Coordinates of C-alpha atoms in Angstrom, one line a residue:
Chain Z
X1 CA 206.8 167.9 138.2
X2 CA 209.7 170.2 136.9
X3 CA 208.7 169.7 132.8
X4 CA 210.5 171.5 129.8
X5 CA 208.9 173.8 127.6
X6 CA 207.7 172.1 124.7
X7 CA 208.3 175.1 121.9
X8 CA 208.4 172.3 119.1
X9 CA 205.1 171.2 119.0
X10 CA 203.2 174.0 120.7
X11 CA 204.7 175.8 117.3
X12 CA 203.8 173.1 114.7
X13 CA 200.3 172.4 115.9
X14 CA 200.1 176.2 116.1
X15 CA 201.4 176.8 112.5
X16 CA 199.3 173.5 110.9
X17 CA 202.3 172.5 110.1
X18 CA 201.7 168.8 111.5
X19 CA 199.9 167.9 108.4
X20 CA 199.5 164.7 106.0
X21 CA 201.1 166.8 103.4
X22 CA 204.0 164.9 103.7
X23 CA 202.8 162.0 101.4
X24 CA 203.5 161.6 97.8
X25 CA 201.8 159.1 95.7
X26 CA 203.4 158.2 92.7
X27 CA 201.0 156.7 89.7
X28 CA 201.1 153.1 89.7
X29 CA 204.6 151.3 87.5
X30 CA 205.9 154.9 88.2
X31 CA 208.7 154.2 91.0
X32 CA 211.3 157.7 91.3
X33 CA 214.6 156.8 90.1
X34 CA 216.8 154.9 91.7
X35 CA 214.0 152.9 92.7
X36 CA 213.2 150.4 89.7
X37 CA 213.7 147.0 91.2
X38 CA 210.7 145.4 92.4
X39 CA 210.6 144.6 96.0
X40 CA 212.8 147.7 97.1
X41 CA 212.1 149.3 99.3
X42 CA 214.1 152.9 98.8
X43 CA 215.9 155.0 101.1
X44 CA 216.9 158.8 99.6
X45 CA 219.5 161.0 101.2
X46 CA 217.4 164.0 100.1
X47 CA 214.0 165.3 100.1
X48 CA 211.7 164.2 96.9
X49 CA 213.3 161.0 96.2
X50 CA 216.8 162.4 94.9
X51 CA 220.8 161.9 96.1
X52 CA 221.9 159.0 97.2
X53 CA 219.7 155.8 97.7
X54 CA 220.3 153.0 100.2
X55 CA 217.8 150.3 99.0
X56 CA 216.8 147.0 100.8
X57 CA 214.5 143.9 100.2
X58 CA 213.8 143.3 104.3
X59 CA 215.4 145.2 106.5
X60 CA 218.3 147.6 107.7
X61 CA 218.4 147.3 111.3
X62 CA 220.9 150.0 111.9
X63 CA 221.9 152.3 109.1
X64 CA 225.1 152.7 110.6
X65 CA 225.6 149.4 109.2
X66 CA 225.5 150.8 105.3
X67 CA 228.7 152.0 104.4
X68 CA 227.5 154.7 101.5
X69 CA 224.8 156.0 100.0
X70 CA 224.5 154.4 96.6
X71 CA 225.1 156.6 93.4
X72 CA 227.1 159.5 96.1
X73 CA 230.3 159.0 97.8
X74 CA 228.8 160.2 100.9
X75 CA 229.4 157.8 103.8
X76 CA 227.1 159.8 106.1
X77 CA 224.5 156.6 106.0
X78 CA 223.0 157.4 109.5
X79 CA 220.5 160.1 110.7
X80 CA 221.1 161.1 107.1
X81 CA 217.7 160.2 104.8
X82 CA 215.0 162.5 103.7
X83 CA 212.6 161.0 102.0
X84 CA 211.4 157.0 101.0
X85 CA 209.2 155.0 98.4
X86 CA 207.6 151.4 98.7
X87 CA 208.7 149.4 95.6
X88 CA 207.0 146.0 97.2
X89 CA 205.6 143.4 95.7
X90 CA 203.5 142.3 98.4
X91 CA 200.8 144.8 100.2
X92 CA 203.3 145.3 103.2
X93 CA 203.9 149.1 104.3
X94 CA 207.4 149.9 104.7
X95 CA 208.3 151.6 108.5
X96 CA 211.0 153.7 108.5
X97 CA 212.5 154.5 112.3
X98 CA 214.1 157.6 114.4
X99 CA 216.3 154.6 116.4
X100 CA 218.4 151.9 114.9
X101 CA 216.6 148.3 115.7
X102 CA 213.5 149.7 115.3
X103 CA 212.8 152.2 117.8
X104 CA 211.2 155.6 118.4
X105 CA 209.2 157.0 116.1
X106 CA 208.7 155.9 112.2
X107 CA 207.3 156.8 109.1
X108 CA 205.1 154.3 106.8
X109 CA 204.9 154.0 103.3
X110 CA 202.1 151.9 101.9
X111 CA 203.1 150.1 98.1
X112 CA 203.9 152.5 95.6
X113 CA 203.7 155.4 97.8
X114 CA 206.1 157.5 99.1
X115 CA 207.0 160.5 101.3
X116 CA 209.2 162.8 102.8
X117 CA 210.6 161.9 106.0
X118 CA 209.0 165.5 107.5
X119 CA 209.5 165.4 111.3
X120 CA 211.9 162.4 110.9
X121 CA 213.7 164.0 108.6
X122 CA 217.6 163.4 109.1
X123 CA 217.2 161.1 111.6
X124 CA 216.0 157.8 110.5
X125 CA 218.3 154.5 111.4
X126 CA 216.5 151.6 110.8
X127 CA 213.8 150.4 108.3
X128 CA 211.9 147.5 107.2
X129 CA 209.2 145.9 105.2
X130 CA 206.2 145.4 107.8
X131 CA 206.5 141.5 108.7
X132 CA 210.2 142.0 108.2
X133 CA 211.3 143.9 111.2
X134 CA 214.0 141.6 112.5
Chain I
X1 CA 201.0 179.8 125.2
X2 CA 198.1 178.5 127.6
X3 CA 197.8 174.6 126.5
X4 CA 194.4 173.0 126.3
X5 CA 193.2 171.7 129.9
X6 CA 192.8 168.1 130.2
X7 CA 190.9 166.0 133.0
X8 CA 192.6 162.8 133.6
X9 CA 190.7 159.6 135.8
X10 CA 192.3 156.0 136.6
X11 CA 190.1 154.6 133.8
X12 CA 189.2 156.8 130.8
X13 CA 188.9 160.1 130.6
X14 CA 186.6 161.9 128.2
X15 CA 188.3 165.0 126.5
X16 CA 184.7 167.2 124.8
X17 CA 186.4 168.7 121.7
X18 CA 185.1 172.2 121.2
X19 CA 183.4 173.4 117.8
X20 CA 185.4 176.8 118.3
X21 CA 188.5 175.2 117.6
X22 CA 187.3 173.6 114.2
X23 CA 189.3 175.6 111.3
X24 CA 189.1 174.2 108.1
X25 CA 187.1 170.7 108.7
X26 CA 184.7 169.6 105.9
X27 CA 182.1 168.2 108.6
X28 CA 180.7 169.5 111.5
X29 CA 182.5 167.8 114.8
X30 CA 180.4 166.6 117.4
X31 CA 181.4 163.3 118.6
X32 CA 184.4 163.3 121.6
X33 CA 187.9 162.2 121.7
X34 CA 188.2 159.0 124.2
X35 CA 192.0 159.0 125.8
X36 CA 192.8 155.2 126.3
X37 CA 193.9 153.8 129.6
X38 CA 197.7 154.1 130.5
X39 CA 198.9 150.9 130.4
X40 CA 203.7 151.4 130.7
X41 CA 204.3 147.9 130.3
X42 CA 202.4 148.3 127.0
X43 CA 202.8 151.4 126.2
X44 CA 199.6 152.4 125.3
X45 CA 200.0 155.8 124.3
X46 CA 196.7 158.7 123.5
X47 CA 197.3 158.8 119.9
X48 CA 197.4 154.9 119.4
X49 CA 193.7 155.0 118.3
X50 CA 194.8 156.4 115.2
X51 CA 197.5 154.7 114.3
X52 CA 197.9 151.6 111.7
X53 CA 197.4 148.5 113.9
X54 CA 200.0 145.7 113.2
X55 CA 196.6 143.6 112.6
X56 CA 194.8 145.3 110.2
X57 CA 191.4 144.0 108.8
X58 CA 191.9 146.2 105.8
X59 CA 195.1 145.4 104.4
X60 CA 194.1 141.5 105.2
X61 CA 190.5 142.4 103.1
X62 CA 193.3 143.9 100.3
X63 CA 195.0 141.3 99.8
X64 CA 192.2 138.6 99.4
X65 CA 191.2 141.3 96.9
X66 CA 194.5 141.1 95.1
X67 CA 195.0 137.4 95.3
X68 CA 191.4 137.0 93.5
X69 CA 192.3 139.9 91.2
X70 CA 196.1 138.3 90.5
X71 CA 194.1 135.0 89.6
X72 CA 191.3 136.3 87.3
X73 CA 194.6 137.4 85.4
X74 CA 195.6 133.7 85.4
X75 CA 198.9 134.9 87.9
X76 CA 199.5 133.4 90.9
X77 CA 200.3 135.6 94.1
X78 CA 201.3 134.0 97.1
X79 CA 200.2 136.2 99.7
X80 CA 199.9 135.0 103.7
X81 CA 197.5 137.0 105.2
X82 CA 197.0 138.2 108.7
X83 CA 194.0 136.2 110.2
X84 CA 191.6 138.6 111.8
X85 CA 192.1 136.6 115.0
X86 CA 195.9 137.3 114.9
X87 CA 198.0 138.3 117.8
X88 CA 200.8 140.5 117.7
X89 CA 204.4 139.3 118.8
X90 CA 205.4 139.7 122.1
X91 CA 208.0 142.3 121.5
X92 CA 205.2 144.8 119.9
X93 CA 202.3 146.2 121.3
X94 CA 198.7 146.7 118.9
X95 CA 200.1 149.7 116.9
X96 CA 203.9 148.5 116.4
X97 CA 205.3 150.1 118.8
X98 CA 208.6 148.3 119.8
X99 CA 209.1 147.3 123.8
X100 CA 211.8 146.9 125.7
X101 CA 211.7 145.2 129.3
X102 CA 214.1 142.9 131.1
X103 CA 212.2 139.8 130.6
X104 CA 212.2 140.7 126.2
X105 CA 215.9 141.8 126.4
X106 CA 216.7 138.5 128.4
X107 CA 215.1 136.4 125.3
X108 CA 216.1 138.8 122.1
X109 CA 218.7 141.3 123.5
X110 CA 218.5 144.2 121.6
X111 CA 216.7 142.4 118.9
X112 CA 213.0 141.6 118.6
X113 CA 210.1 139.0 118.1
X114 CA 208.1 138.5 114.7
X115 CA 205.5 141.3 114.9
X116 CA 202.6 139.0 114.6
X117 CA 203.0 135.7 116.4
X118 CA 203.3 132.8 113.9
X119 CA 204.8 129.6 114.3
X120 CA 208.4 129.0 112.5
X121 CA 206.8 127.0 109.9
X122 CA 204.4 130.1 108.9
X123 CA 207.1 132.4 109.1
X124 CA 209.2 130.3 106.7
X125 CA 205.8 129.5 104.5
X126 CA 205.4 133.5 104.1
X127 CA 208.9 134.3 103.7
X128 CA 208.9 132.1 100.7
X129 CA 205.6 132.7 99.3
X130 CA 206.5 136.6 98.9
X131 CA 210.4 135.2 97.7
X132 CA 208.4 133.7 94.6
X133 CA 206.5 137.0 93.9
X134 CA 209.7 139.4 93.8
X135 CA 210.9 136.7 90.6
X136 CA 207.3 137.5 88.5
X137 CA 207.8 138.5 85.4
X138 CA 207.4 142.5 85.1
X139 CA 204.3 141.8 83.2
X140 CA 202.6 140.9 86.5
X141 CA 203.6 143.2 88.6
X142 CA 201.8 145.6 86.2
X143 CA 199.2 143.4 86.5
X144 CA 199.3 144.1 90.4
X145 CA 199.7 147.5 90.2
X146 CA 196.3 147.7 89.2
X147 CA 195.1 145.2 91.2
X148 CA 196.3 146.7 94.3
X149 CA 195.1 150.2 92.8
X150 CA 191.7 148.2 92.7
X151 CA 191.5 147.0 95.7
X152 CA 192.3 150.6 97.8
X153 CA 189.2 151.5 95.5
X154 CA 187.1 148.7 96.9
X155 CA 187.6 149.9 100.9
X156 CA 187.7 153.3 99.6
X157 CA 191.2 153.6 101.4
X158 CA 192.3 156.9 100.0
X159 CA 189.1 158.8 102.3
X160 CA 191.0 157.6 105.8
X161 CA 194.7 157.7 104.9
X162 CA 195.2 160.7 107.3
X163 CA 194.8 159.9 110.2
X164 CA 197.7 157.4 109.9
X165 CA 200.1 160.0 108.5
X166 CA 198.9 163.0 110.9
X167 CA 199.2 160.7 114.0
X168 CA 202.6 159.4 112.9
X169 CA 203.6 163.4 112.8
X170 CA 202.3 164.0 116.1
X171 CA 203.8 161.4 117.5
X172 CA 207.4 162.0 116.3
X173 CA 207.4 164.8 118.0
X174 CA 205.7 163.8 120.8
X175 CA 208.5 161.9 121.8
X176 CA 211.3 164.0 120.8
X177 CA 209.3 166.5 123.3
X178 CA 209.3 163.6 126.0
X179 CA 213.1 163.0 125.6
X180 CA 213.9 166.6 126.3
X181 CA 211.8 166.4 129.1
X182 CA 214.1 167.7 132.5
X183 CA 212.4 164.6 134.1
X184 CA 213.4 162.6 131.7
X185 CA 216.8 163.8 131.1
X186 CA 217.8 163.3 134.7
X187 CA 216.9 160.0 134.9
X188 CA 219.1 159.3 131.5
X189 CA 221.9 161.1 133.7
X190 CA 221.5 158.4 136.5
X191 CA 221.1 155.4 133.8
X192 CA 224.3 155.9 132.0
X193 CA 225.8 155.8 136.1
X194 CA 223.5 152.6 136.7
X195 CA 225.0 150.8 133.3
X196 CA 228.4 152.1 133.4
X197 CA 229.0 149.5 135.8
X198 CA 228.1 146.9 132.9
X199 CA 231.5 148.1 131.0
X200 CA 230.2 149.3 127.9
X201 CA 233.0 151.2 126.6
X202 CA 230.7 153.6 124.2
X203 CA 227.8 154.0 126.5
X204 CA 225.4 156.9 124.5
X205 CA 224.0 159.8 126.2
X206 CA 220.4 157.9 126.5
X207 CA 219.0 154.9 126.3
X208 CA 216.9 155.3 123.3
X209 CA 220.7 155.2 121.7
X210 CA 221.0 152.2 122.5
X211 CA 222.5 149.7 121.2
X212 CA 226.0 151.6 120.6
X213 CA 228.8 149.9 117.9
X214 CA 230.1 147.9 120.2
X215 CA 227.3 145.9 121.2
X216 CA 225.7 146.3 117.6
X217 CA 228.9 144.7 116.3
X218 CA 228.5 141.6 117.7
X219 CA 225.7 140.4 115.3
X220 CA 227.0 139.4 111.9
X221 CA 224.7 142.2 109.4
X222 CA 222.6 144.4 110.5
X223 CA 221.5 144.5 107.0
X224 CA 218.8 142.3 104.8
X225 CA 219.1 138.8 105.9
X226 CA 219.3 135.8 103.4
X227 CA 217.7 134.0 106.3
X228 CA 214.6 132.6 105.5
X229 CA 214.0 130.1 107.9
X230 CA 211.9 131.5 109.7
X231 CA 214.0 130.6 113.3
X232 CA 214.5 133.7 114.4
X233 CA 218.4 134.8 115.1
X234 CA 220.5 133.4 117.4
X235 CA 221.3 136.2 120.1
X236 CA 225.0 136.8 121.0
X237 CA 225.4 135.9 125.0
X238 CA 226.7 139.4 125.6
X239 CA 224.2 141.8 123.7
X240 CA 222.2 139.3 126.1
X241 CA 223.9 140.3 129.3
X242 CA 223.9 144.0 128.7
X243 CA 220.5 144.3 127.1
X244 CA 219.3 142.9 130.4
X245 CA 221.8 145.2 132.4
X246 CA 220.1 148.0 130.7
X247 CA 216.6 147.1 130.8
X248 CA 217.5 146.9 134.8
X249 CA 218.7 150.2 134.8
X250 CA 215.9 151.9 133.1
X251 CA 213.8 150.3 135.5
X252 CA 215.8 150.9 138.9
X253 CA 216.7 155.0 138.2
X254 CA 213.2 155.3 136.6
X255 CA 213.9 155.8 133.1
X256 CA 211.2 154.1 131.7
X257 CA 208.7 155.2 133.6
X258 CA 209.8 159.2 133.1
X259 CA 209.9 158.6 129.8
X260 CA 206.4 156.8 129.9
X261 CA 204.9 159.6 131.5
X262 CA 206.6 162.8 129.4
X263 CA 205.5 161.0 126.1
X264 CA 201.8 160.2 127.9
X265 CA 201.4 163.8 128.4
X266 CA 202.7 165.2 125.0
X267 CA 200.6 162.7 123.5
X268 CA 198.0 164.0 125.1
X269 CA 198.5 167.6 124.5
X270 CA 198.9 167.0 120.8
X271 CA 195.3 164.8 120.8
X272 CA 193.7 167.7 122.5
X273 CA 195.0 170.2 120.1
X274 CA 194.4 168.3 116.8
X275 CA 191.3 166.3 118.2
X276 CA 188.9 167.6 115.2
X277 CA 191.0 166.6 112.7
X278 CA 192.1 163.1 114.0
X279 CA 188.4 162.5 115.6
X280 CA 187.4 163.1 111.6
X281 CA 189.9 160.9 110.5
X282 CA 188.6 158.5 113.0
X283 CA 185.4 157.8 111.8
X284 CA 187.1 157.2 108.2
X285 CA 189.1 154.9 109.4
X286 CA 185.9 153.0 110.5
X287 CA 184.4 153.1 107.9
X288 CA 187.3 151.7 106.1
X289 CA 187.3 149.0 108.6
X290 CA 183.9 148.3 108.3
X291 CA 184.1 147.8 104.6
X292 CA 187.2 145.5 104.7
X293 CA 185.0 143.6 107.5
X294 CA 182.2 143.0 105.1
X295 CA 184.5 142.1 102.0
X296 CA 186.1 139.4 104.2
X297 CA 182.8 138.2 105.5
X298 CA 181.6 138.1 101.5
X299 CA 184.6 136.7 100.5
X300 CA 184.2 134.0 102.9
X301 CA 181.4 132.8 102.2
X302 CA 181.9 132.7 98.8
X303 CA 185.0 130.6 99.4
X304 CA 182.6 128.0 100.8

């Protein structure tokens, strides 16, 4: 079977890079700004929970879909977001997806956690509380 | 760079995970890595053993914790749990991964099913028990806060966290590995041939672009629904028709089974390289589990 090289992940496992570093958990009440509404959850352009936010109580199905980033005047919405906190006020993880509807990979937030997008970074196009995926 | 060998049967196949490879684990290793059966229209993948199941004892055990907790505060917190009993919706498999096939695109188009299977009335029931708690006063969400910080304490959570977040990593690129796959990219090549014949105007360069705006555009928002009746959305006729087109033709030029197959084998590759790590991880999550189990069971009974 003709197969590509798979440099990518030969390289990350390699380096240990493929860690759980990624997560960030925030002290309980202490949402990043930006983030302050209860039931949120947050979407940040950039790494760390800063730049713009795109912020949703269910879903966003297709990031496309959102026509800026709030706080920015970037319109750059999709395949665009770096990092991600769970403002919920239930105990639902929020999914974050590579693919619009849901798709491909995802990164999960549990409540009041958050994290940087790390191998999904820049690509995420669809998101949504668990339970709220529609 | 040689990658680790692995021995694959119909059924299960056994991968030993070497001690030599163990870098910077706090435990000795000596237990082995199973590989679960391949299973497309599934797709069960090797590193779905250690990833968070859409039915999971443990946030279920959580939030009879937080209910309690919530009430001892003299707050009440709707909450609908997941039974243990459960059964994921039909357009997910166990760990929430979404599928796609001709029969699912012929009932929900591009769109899916509830991931756990509830009737409309429990769908509605939840939607508007977790409405109520967004409108608490901030004074109880503090109150939750520590509640839910409680509760994480009570199945010890924080000890098994990783092998969620490490298999998610893996498994990211795992599939951006299987999409650059030559196998895989020639059958996209024949797919977009196979569904140009559908007349989609902004056909993508794969199907895992799919849907494109012109198909996307035909639902109303693609954004937070006020929709809480639990019914789930009607599906536009033609999102129907092509969703069903393309499911066709990811079958006919063997898309999905390319794709299958490339993700199968990175998945494999990175369980075999990280298997000391995620085999540890493993046995916390068990544990967790096993915790969560006996809460419920307590909490039960107590109930009675």
């Amino acid at each position: 079977m003709a197969r590509s090289s798979r440099p990518i992940l030969s390289a990350l496992i390699a380096l240990g890079i493929l860690s759980s570093s990624v997560i960030m958990a925030a002290p309980a009440s202490a949402a990043p700004s930006g983030c302050s509404t209860r039931g949120h959850g947050c979407t940040y352009e950039d790494s760390g929970y800063r730049g713009g936010r795109i912020n949703f109580y269910e879903y966003v199905r297709n990031f496309k879909d959102v026509w800026q980033w709030g706080g920015t005047n970037h319109f750059l919405t999709n395949d665009s977001a770096s990092s991600g906190f769970n403002n919920g006020t239930t105990n639902r993880v929020v999914k974050w997806f590579d693919d619009a509807n849901y798709q491909g990979p995802r990164k999960t937030a549990e409540p009041q956690r958050g994290l940087n997008f790390g191998t999904s970074n820049d690509k995420i196009s669809s998101a949504c509380f668990e339970g709220y995926c529609k | 760079m040689k990658r680790p060998s692995i021995r694959l049967s119909s059924v299960l196949v056994v991968i030993g995970t070497s001690l030599s490879l163990v870098a910077c684990t706090e435990e000795p290793v000596d237990d082995s890595v199973v590989l679960t059966e391949k299973d497309r229209a599934s797709w069960s993948l090797p590193l779905d053993p250690y990833q968070r199941p859409l039915v999971d004892v443990v946030a279920s055990a959580q939030d009879a914790f937080i209910q309690d907790c919530m009430g001892d505060s003299g707050i009440l917190w709707k909450v609908a749990p997941t039974e243990r009993e459960a059964t994921v919706g039909e357009s997910w498999n166990p760990v929430g991964r979404k599928l796609f096939s001709i029969e699912l695109a012929s009932e929900y188009g591009y769109g899916n099913s509830s991931e756990i299977a509830r009737s409309v009335a429990a769908q509605r029931a939840m939607y508007e028990a977790e409405s109520a708690n967004r409108s608490l006063p901030e004074s109880a969400h503090a109150v939750f806060d520590q509640c839910l910080a409680d509760s994480r304490e009570m199945t010890d959570e924080a000890a098994g966290r990783g092998s969620y977040e490490l298999a998610e990593q893996l498994a990211g690129v795992a599939y951006g590995d299987a999409k650059a796959d030559d196998d895989v990219e020639a059958a996209a090549s024949r797919w977009r041939g196979c569904l140009r014949e559908a007349g989609v105007p902004d056909l993508p360069r794969s199907p895992d672009q799919m849907p494109p705006d012109s198909i996307a555009g035909l639902r109303g928002s693609n954004v937070d629904g006020a929709d809480a009746s639990g019914e789930d959305e009607p599906v536009p006729a033609e999102e129907i028709r092509l969703a069903v087109a393309d499911a066709a033709c990811r079958e006919s030029v063997g898309y999905a089974s390319a794709l299958y197959d490339a993700e199968w084998q990175a998945q494999a590759e990175a369980l075999a390289a990280r298997a000391d790590d995620l085999s540890r991880y493993k046995r916390q999550i068990d544990d967790e589990r096993a915790r969560a189990e006996a809460y419920l069971t307590e909490h039960a009974a107590d109930a009675r």
